[in-house]
Tab-separated table of C-alpha atoms in Angstrom:
chain	number	residue	atom	x	y	z
A	1263	ASP	CA	1.596	-7.015	16.296
A	1264	GLN	CA	0.936	-3.712	14.574
A	1265	GLN	CA	4.184	-2.148	13.477
A	1266	VAL	CA	2.487	0.938	12.068
A	1267	LYS	CA	-0.308	2.704	13.911
A	1268	GLN	CA	-2.564	5.446	12.699
A	1269	ASN	CA	-4.643	6.011	15.796
A	1270	SER	CA	-7.172	8.401	14.295
A	1271	PRO	CA	-9.565	6.473	12.034
A	1272	SER	CA	-11.060	9.724	10.812
A	1273	LEU	CA	-10.455	13.457	10.758
A	1274	SER	CA	-12.737	16.262	9.672
A	1275	VAL	CA	-11.474	19.778	8.882
A	1276	GLN	CA	-12.773	22.933	7.257
A	1277	GLU	CA	-11.570	23.963	3.835
A	1278	GLY	CA	-8.566	26.259	4.091
A	1279	ARG	CA	-7.513	24.988	7.498
A	1280	ILE	CA	-4.599	22.696	8.314
A	1281	SER	CA	-5.009	18.912	8.343
A	1282	ILE	CA	-2.585	16.948	10.512
A	1283	LEU	CA	-2.436	13.192	10.139
A	1284	ASN	CA	-0.308	11.171	12.539
A	1285	CYS	CA	1.535	7.879	12.342
A	1286	ASP	CA	3.524	5.931	14.933
A	1287	TYR	CA	5.775	2.974	14.265
A	1288	THR	CA	7.591	0.417	16.366
A	1289	ASN	CA	10.091	-1.175	13.968
A	1290	SER	CA	13.428	0.635	14.302
A	1291	MET	CA	14.549	-0.861	10.974
A	1292	PHE	CA	12.154	1.396	9.080
A	1293	ASP	CA	14.195	4.046	7.340
A	1294	TYR	CA	12.002	5.309	4.541
A	1295	PHE	CA	8.502	6.559	5.108
A	1296	LEU	CA	5.806	7.085	2.518
A	1297	TRP	CA	2.320	8.521	2.570
A	1298	TYR	CA	-0.281	7.216	0.161
A	1299	LYS	CA	-3.698	8.639	-0.608
A	1300	LYS	CA	-6.607	6.429	-1.609
A	1301	TYR	CA	-9.908	7.410	-3.164
A	1302	PRO	CA	-12.810	4.921	-3.267
A	1303	ALA	CA	-12.588	2.405	-6.117
A	1304	GLU	CA	-8.999	3.401	-6.853
A	1305	GLY	CA	-5.638	2.028	-5.793
A	1306	PRO	CA	-3.410	3.964	-3.391
A	1307	THR	CA	-1.381	6.721	-5.017
A	1308	PHE	CA	1.958	7.955	-3.740
A	1309	LEU	CA	1.814	11.367	-2.086
A	1310	ILE	CA	5.079	12.221	-0.350
A	1311	SER	CA	7.982	10.465	1.337
A	1312	ILE	CA	10.801	11.123	3.757
A	1313	SER	CA	14.087	9.398	4.439
A	1314	SER	CA	15.229	8.751	7.986
A	1315	ILE	CA	18.195	11.074	7.446
A	1316	LYS	CA	15.787	14.012	7.276
A	1317	ASP	CA	13.255	15.399	9.690
A	1318	LYS	CA	11.142	17.347	7.212
A	1319	ASN	CA	10.154	17.115	3.589
A	1320	GLU	CA	7.902	19.577	1.829
A	1321	ASP	CA	6.061	19.356	-1.464
A	1322	GLY	CA	3.629	22.138	-2.179
A	1323	ARG	CA	0.770	22.001	0.307
A	1324	PHE	CA	2.085	18.753	1.819
A	1325	THR	CA	4.764	18.505	4.476
A	1326	VAL	CA	5.883	15.408	6.314
A	1327	PHE	CA	7.701	15.612	9.641
A	1328	LEU	CA	9.700	12.749	11.118
A	1329	ASN	CA	10.672	12.388	14.775
A	1330	LYS	CA	12.929	9.332	14.875
A	1331	SER	CA	13.441	9.314	18.611
A	1332	ALA	CA	9.693	9.206	19.163
A	1333	LYS	CA	9.123	6.904	16.164
A	1334	HIS	CA	6.480	9.312	14.995
A	1335	LEU	CA	5.681	11.052	11.755
A	1336	SER	CA	2.985	13.434	10.698
A	1337	LEU	CA	1.578	14.717	7.443
A	1338	HIS	CA	0.483	18.343	7.285
A	1339	ILE	CA	-1.798	19.611	4.532
A	1340	VAL	CA	-2.095	23.382	4.270
A	1341	PRO	CA	-4.474	24.690	3.128
A	1342	SER	CA	-6.834	21.728	3.037
A	1343	GLN	CA	-9.099	21.430	0.018
A	1344	PRO	CA	-12.276	19.348	-0.529
A	1345	GLY	CA	-10.389	17.294	-3.137
A	1346	ASP	CA	-8.039	16.140	-0.385
A	1347	SER	CA	-10.866	14.089	1.107
A	1348	ALA	CA	-9.563	10.516	0.976
A	1349	VAL	CA	-8.023	7.788	3.108
A	1350	TYR	CA	-4.382	8.471	3.934
A	1351	PHE	CA	-1.989	5.624	4.662
A	1352	CYS	CA	1.364	5.781	6.340
A	1353	ALA	CA	3.632	3.109	4.783
A	1354	PRO	CA	7.233	2.682	5.926
A	1355	SER	CA	9.811	0.421	4.366
A	1356	SER	CA	13.231	-0.803	5.423
A	1357	ARG	CA	15.991	-0.161	2.903
A	1358	ARG	CA	18.911	-1.145	5.116
A	1359	GLY	CA	16.998	-4.042	6.647
A	1360	GLY	CA	16.858	-5.921	3.378
A	1361	SER	CA	13.088	-5.858	3.157
A	1362	ASN	CA	12.818	-2.695	1.122
A	1363	TYR	CA	10.741	-4.540	-1.431
A	1364	LYS	CA	7.606	-4.263	0.670
A	1365	LEU	CA	5.564	-1.566	2.313
A	1366	THR	CA	4.004	-1.982	5.754
A	1367	PHE	CA	0.783	-0.013	5.854
A	1368	GLY	CA	-1.086	1.502	8.752
A	1369	LYS	CA	-4.874	1.192	8.899
A	1370	GLY	CA	-5.341	4.599	7.387
A	1371	THR	CA	-7.066	7.831	8.370
A	1372	LEU	CA	-10.158	9.018	6.529
A	1373	LEU	CA	-9.805	12.757	5.961
A	1374	THR	CA	-12.920	14.761	5.172
A	1375	VAL	CA	-12.484	18.381	4.148
A	1376	ASN	CA	-15.724	20.313	4.405
A	1377	PRO	CA	-16.380	23.261	2.072
B	62	GLU	CA	2.075	4.847	-20.991
B	63	THR	CA	-0.581	2.604	-19.462
B	64	GLY	CA	-0.892	2.222	-15.722
B	65	VAL	CA	-1.390	-0.902	-13.653
B	66	THR	CA	-4.563	-2.769	-14.558
B	67	GLN	CA	-6.302	-5.583	-12.712
B	68	SER	CA	-9.041	-8.028	-13.618
B	69	PRO	CA	-11.693	-8.783	-12.750
B	70	THR	CA	-12.988	-5.762	-10.855
B	71	HIS	CA	-15.291	-7.799	-8.644
B	72	LEU	CA	-15.597	-11.492	-7.960
B	73	ILE	CA	-17.857	-13.653	-5.825
B	74	LYS	CA	-16.725	-17.150	-4.882
B	75	THR	CA	-17.874	-19.877	-2.542
B	76	ARG	CA	-15.827	-21.164	0.373
B	77	GLY	CA	-13.506	-23.964	-0.722
B	78	GLN	CA	-13.257	-22.780	-4.317
B	79	GLN	CA	-10.160	-21.516	-6.059
B	80	VAL	CA	-9.659	-18.078	-7.614
B	81	THR	CA	-7.194	-16.436	-9.983
B	82	LEU	CA	-6.683	-12.692	-10.092
B	83	ARG	CA	-4.724	-10.959	-12.825
B	84	CYS	CA	-2.502	-7.913	-13.021
B	85	SER	CA	-0.784	-6.124	-15.864
B	86	SER	CA	2.154	-4.070	-14.733
B	87	GLN	CA	2.928	-0.545	-15.837
B	88	SER	CA	4.970	-0.266	-18.991
B	89	GLY	CA	8.688	-0.629	-18.242
B	90	HIS	CA	8.165	-2.252	-14.845
B	91	ASN	CA	9.568	-5.719	-14.146
B	92	THR	CA	8.420	-6.209	-10.559
B	93	VAL	CA	4.933	-6.935	-9.268
B	94	SER	CA	3.776	-7.004	-5.652
B	95	TRP	CA	0.437	-8.184	-4.309
B	96	TYR	CA	-1.330	-6.823	-1.242
B	97	GLN	CA	-4.522	-7.830	0.554
B	98	GLN	CA	-6.667	-5.091	2.075
B	99	ALA	CA	-9.351	-6.378	4.415
B	100	LEU	CA	-12.199	-4.100	5.418
B	101	GLY	CA	-11.033	-1.374	7.788
B	102	GLN	CA	-7.384	-2.387	7.469
B	103	GLY	CA	-4.396	-1.173	5.539
B	104	PRO	CA	-2.988	-3.233	2.674
B	105	GLN	CA	-0.938	-6.238	3.782
B	106	PHE	CA	1.978	-7.490	1.705
B	107	ILE	CA	1.420	-10.970	0.250
B	108	PHE	CA	4.437	-11.460	-2.026
B	109	GLN	CA	6.517	-9.923	-4.758
B	110	TYR	CA	7.650	-11.292	-8.109
B	111	TYR	CA	10.745	-10.115	-9.916
B	112	ARG	CA	11.623	-11.506	-13.334
B	113	GLU	CA	9.278	-14.459	-12.896
B	114	GLU	CA	10.594	-15.494	-9.476
B	115	GLU	CA	9.228	-14.865	-5.989
B	116	ASN	CA	11.397	-12.192	-4.375
B	117	GLY	CA	9.796	-11.966	-0.963
B	118	ARG	CA	6.741	-13.164	0.906
B	119	GLY	CA	4.586	-11.866	3.724
B	120	ASN	CA	2.771	-13.827	6.401
B	121	PHE	CA	0.326	-15.667	4.162
B	122	PRO	CA	-0.256	-19.444	3.922
B	123	PRO	CA	0.944	-21.509	0.946
B	124	ARG	CA	-2.555	-21.627	-0.531
B	125	PHE	CA	-1.740	-18.105	-1.708
B	126	SER	CA	0.521	-18.515	-4.718
B	127	GLY	CA	1.550	-16.456	-7.675
B	128	LEU	CA	3.062	-16.372	-11.092
B	129	GLN	CA	4.812	-13.794	-13.177
B	130	PHE	CA	4.981	-14.121	-16.937
B	131	PRO	CA	7.728	-13.072	-19.382
B	132	ASN	CA	5.788	-9.889	-20.161
B	133	TYR	CA	5.876	-9.158	-16.382
B	134	SER	CA	2.138	-9.512	-15.926
B	135	SER	CA	1.179	-11.552	-12.887
B	136	GLU	CA	-1.456	-13.801	-11.371
B	137	LEU	CA	-2.452	-14.336	-7.773
B	138	ASN	CA	-4.001	-17.725	-7.047
B	139	VAL	CA	-5.830	-18.576	-3.869
B	140	ASN	CA	-6.864	-22.174	-3.194
B	141	ALA	CA	-9.413	-23.493	-0.701
B	142	LEU	CA	-11.007	-20.084	-0.215
B	143	GLU	CA	-12.026	-19.099	3.296
B	144	LEU	CA	-14.520	-16.440	4.365
B	145	ASP	CA	-11.630	-14.326	5.726
B	146	ASP	CA	-10.148	-14.152	2.237
B	147	SER	CA	-12.855	-11.627	1.381
B	148	ALA	CA	-10.898	-8.450	0.706
B	149	LEU	CA	-9.625	-6.000	-1.871
B	150	TYR	CA	-6.579	-7.433	-3.626
B	151	LEU	CA	-4.148	-4.822	-4.874
B	152	CYS	CA	-1.380	-5.273	-7.358
B	153	ALA	CA	1.530	-2.843	-7.524
B	154	SER	CA	4.315	-2.651	-10.046
B	155	SER	CA	7.730	-1.070	-9.818
B	156	ALA	CA	10.772	-0.642	-12.011
B	157	THR	CA	13.077	-2.463	-9.596
B	158	ARG	CA	12.672	-5.174	-6.982
B	159	THR	CA	14.030	-2.832	-4.344
B	160	GLY	CA	11.723	-0.012	-5.228
B	161	ALA	CA	9.183	-0.212	-2.448
B	162	ASP	CA	9.074	3.540	-2.624
B	163	GLU	CA	8.265	3.516	-6.308
B	164	GLN	CA	5.297	1.197	-6.401
B	165	TYR	CA	2.312	2.079	-8.539
B	166	PHE	CA	-0.956	0.459	-7.566
B	167	GLY	CA	-3.819	-0.815	-9.661
B	168	PRO	CA	-7.455	-0.233	-8.690
B	169	GLY	CA	-7.780	-3.670	-7.114
B	170	THR	CA	-10.048	-6.698	-7.343
B	171	ARG	CA	-12.815	-6.965	-4.776
B	172	LEU	CA	-13.183	-10.638	-3.784
B	173	THR	CA	-16.196	-11.782	-1.790
B	174	VAL	CA	-16.225	-15.316	-0.402
B	175	THR	CA	-19.617	-16.652	0.688
């Protein structure tokens, strides 16, 4: 039973355009949502997060939107750069549910930004 | 400040064998979590160690076991290896056992079981 779904295995965009990566979840106990970026031969690195008490969090070119009623979040990258090419994972955790020690990852979306 | 390191980088084992993977946590971190990432999948939580004790466990059989040492480094042991154990094993350290949002990952160990 997949609790976190990233339904687009891959996404290709032109440099300078917007990249939108989507994530859906089923577990209503998730209350903190993280995005990780992973380059080949490296471990995932933290990118941006959002708490369930917010619906938007922005950090430079990266913005995450959370729609709790739809159990959906998205990561926007504007403008996209070739160095953003990587696999992006959505990884919620449950702080109030007592299992905030672990992350539950989606399968990831491979983003390719073409020059 | 050194980051999370893992050894070895790659490993090839035969079905039925046992394997030990190692992780050194980031300086100042007392909690280590292990994840398994199979091909085409996201990382799956195996277990977490906090101050040398298991703090939580995912849906993995008992043949997956771990240790944490007084210096907070950790080992993941897998007995009776199966072909499906072939995966990238990631170690992540954090400053607190509740800091799922503050986990720093190592580069992983690629295990191939033949």
